[in-house]
PDB file of C-alpha atoms and ligand atoms in Angstrom:
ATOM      1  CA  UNK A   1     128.088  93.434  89.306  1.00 77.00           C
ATOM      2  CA  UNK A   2     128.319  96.714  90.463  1.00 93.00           C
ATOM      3  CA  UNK A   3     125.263  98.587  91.783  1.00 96.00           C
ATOM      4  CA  UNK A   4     123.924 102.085  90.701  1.00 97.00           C
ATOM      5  CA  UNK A   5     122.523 104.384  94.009  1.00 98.00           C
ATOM      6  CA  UNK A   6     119.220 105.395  92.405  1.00 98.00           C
ATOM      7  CA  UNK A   7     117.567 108.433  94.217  1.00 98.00           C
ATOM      8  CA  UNK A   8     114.004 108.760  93.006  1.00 98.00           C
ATOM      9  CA  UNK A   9     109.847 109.858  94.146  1.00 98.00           C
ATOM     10  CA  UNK A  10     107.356 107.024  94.862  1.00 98.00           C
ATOM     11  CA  UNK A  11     104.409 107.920  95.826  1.00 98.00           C
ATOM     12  CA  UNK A  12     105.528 111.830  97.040  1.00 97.00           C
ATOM     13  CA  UNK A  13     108.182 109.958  99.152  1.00 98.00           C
ATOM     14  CA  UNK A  14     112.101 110.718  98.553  1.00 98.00           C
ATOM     15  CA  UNK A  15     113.718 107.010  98.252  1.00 98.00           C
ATOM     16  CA  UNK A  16     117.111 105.904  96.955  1.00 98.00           C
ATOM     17  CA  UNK A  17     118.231 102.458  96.668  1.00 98.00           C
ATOM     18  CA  UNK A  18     121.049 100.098  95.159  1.00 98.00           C
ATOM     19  CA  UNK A  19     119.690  98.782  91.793  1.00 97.00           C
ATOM     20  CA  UNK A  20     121.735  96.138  89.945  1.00 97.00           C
ATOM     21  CA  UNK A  21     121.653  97.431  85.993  1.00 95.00           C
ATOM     22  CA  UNK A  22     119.462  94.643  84.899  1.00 96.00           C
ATOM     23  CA  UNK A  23     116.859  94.985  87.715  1.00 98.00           C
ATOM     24  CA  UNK A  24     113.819  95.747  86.508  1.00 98.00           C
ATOM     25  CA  UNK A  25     111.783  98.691  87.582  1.00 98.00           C
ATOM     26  CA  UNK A  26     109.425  96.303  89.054  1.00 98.00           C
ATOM     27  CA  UNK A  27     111.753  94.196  90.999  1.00 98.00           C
ATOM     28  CA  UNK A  28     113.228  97.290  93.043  1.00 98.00           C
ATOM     29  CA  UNK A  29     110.085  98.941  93.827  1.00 98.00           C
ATOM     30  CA  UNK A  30     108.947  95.061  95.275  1.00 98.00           C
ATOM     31  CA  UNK A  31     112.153  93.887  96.756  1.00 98.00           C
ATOM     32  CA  UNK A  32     114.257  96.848  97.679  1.00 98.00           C
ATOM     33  CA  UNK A  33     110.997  99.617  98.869  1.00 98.00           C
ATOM     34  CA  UNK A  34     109.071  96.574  99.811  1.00 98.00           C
ATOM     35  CA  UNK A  35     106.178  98.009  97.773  1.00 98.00           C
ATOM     36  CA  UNK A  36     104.861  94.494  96.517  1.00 98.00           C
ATOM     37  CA  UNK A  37     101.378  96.106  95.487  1.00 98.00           C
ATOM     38  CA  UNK A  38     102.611  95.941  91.825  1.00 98.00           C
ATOM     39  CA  UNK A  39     102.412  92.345  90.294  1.00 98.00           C
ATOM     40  CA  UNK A  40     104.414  90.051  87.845  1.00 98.00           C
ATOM     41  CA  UNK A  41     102.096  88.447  85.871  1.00 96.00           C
ATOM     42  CA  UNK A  42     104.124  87.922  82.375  1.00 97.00           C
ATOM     43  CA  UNK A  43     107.456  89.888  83.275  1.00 97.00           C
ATOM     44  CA  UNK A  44     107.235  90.546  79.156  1.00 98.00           C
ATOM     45  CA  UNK A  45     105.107  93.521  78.592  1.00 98.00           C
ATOM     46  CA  UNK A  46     101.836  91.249  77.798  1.00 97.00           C
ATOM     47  CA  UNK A  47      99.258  91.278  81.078  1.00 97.00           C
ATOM     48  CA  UNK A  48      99.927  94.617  82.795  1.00 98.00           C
ATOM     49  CA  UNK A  49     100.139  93.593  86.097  1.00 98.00           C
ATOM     50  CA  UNK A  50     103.026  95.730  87.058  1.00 98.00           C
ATOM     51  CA  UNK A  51     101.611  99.249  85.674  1.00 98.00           C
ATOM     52  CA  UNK A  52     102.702 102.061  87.269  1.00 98.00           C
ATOM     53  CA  UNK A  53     103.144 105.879  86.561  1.00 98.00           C
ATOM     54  CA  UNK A  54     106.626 107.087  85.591  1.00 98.00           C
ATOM     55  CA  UNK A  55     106.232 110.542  85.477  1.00 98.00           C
ATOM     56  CA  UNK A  56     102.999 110.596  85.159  1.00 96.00           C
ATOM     57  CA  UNK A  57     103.120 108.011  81.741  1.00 97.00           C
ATOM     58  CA  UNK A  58     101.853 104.686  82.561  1.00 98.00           C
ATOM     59  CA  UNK A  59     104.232 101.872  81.921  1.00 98.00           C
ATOM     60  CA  UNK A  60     104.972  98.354  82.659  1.00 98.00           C
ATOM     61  CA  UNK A  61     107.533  98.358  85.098  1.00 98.00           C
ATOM     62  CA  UNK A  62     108.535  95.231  84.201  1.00 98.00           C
ATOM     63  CA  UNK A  63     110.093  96.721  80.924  1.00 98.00           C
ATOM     64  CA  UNK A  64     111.590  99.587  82.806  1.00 98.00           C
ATOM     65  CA  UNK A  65     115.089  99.057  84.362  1.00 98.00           C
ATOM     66  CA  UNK A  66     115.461 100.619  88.255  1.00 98.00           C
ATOM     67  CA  UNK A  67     118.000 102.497  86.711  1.00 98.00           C
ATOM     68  CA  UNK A  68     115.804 104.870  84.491  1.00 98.00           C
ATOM     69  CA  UNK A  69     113.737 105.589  87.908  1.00 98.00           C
ATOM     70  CA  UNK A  70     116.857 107.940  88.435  1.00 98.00           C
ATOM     71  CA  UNK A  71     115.428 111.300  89.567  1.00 98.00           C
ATOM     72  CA  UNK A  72     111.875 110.261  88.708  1.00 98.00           C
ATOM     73  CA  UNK A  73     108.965 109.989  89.781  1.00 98.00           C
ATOM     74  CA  UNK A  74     107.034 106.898  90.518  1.00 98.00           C
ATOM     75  CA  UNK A  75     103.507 105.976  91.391  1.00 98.00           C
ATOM     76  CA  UNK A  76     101.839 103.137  92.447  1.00 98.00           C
ATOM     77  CA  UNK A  77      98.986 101.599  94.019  1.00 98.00           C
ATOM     78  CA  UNK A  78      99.928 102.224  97.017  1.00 98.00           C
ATOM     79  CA  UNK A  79      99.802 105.728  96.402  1.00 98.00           C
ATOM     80  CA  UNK A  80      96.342 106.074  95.738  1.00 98.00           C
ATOM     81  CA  UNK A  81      94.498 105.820  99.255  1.00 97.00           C
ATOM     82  CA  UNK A  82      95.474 109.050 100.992  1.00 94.00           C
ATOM     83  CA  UNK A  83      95.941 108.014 104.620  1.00 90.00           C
ATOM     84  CA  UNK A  84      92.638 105.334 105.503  1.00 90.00           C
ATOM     85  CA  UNK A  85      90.703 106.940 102.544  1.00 97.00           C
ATOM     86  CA  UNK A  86      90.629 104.965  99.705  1.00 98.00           C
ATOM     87  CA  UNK A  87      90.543 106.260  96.230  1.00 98.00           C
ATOM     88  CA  UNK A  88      87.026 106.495  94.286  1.00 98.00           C
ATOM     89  CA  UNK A  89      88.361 103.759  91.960  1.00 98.00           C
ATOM     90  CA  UNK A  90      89.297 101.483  94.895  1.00 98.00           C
ATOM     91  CA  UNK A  91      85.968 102.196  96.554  1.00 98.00           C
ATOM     92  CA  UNK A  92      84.101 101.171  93.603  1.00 98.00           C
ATOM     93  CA  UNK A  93      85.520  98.353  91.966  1.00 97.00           C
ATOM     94  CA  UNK A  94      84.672  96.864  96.003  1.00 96.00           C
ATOM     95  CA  UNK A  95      81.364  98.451  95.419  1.00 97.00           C
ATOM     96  CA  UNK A  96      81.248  96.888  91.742  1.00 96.00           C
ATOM     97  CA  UNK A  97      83.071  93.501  93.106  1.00 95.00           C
ATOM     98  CA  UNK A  98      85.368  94.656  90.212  1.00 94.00           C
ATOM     99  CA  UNK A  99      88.103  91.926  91.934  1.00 90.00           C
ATOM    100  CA  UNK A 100      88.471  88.634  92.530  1.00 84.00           C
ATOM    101  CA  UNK A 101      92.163  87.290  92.856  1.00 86.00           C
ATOM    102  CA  UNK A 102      93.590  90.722  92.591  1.00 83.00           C
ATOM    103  CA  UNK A 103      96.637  89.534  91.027  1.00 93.00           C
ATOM    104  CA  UNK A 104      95.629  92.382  88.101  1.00 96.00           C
ATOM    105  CA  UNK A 105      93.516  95.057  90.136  1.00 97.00           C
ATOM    106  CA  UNK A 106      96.812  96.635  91.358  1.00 97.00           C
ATOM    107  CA  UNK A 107      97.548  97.336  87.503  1.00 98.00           C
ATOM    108  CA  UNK A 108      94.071  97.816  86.301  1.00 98.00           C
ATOM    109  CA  UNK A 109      93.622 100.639  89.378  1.00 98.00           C
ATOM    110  CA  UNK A 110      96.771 102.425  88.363  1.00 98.00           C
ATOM    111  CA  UNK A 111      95.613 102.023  84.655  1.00 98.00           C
ATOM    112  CA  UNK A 112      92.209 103.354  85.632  1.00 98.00           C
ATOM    113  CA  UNK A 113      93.639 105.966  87.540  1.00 98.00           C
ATOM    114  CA  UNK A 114      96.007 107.672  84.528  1.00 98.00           C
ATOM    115  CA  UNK A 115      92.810 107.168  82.308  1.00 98.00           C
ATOM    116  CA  UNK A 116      90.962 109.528  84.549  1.00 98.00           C
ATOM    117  CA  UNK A 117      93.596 111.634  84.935  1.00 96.00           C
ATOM    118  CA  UNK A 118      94.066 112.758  81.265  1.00 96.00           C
ATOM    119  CA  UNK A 119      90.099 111.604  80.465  1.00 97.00           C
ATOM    120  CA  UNK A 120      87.637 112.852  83.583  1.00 97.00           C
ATOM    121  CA  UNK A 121      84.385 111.479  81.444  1.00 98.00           C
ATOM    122  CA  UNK A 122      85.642 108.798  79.522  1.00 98.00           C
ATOM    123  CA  UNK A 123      82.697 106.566  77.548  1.00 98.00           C
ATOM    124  CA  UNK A 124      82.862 103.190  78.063  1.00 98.00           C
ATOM    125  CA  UNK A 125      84.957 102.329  74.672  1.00 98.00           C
ATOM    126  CA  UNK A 126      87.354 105.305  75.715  1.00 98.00           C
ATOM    127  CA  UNK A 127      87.523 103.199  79.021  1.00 98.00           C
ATOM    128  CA  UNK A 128      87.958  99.538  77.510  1.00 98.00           C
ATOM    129  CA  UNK A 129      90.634 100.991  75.287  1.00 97.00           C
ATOM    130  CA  UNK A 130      92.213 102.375  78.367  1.00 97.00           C
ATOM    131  CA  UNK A 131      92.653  99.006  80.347  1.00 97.00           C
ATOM    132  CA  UNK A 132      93.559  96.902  77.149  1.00 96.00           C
ATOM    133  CA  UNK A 133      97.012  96.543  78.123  1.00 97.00           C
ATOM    134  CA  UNK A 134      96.099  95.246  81.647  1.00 97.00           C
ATOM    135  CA  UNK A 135      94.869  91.404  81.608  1.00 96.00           C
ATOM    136  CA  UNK A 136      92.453  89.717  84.168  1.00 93.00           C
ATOM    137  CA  UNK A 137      91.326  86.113  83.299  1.00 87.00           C
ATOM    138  CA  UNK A 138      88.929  85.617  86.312  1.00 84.00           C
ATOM    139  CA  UNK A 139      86.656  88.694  87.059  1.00 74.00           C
ATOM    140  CA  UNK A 140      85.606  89.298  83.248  1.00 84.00           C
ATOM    141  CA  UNK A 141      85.979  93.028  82.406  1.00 94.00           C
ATOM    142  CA  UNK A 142      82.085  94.959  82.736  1.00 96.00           C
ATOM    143  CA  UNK A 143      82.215  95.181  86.058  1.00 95.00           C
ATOM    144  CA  UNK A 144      85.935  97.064  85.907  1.00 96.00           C
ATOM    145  CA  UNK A 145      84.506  99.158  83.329  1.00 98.00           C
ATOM    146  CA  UNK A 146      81.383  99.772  85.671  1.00 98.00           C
ATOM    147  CA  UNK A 147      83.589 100.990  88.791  1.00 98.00           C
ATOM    148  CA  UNK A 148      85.442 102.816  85.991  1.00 98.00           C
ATOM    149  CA  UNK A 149      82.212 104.629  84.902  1.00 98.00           C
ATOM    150  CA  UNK A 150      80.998 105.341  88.011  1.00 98.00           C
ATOM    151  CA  UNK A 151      84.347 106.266  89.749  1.00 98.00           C
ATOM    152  CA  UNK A 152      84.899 109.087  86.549  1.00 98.00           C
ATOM    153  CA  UNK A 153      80.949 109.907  87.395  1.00 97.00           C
ATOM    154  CA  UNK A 154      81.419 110.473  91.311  1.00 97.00           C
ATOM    155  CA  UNK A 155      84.930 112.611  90.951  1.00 96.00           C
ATOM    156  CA  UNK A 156      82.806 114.768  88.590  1.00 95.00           C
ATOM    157  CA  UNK A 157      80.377 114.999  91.157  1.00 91.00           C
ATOM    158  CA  UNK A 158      77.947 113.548  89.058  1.00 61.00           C
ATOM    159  CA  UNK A 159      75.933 111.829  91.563  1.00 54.00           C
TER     160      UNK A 159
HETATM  161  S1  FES B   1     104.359  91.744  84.500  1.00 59.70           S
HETATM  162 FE1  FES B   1     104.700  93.552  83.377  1.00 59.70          FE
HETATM  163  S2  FES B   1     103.234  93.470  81.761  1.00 59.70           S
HETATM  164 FE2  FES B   1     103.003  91.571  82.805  1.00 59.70          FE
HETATM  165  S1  FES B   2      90.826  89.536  89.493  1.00 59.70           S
HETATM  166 FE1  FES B   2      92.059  89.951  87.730  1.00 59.70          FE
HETATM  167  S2  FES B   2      93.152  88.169  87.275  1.00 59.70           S
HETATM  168 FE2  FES B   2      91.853  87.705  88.956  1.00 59.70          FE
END
């Protein structure tokens, strides 16, 4: 099948690469940018393992073709430490031991992330509706909503 030359942004980075038209999203930014931080947990829309920003709206980029990255741009988890500093939300969900198998915190931080982006003080209802697209069956979810709090809290500069 013929490929498409995508040209796109991940994570403030020019990229371009060869995207069959059924490739997901999710499959080029893993196996053609070898940016693996974003997970397949369902590959159908259901666990949100694979959220990422697509100019600036969080989606599932396992529902998004490679294709529509054209001229876009894309961020992901990996985009969220600047250099060795790590983002608030990464720092606290260690803090919080927000993670265990971390098959979902990749999706859940990126979830987090465009929560507090649009929602700086977000209550904790405002923050469970948030992550209720993004699934994690072994961590239970208070102490990602607790990293979430605090995180919000400490880029306010509440503490
Ligand atoms: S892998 Fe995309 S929502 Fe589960
Ligand atoms: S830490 Fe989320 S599924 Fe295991």
């Amino acid at each position: 099948m013929t490929k498409t030359h995508v040209t796109a942004t991940v994570n403030g980075d020019p990229v371009e690469f060869l995207a069959d038209p059924r490739e997901t999203l999710l499959d080029c930014l893993r196996d053609h940018l070898g940016l693996t931080g974003s997970k397949e947990g369902c590959g159908t829309g259901d666990c949100g393992a694979c959220s990422v920003l697509l100019d600036d709206v969080l989606v599932c980029s396992c529902l998004v073709l490679g294709v529509e990255a054209q001229g876009a741009r894309v961020e992901t988890v990996e985009g969220m430490a600047q250099g060795g500093t790590l983002h608030p939300l990464q720092r606290k969900f260690i803090e919080h031991a927000a993670l265990q198998c971390g098959f979902c915190t990749p999706g859940i931080l990126v979830a987090a992330k465009a929560l507090l982006d649009r929602n700086p003080d977000p209550t904790e209802s405002e923050v469970r509706f948030g992550l209720a697209g993004n699934l994690c069956r072994c961590t239970g979810y208070d102490k990602i909503v607790r990293a979430v709090l605090d995180a919000a809290a400490e880029m306010r500069g509440a503490q």
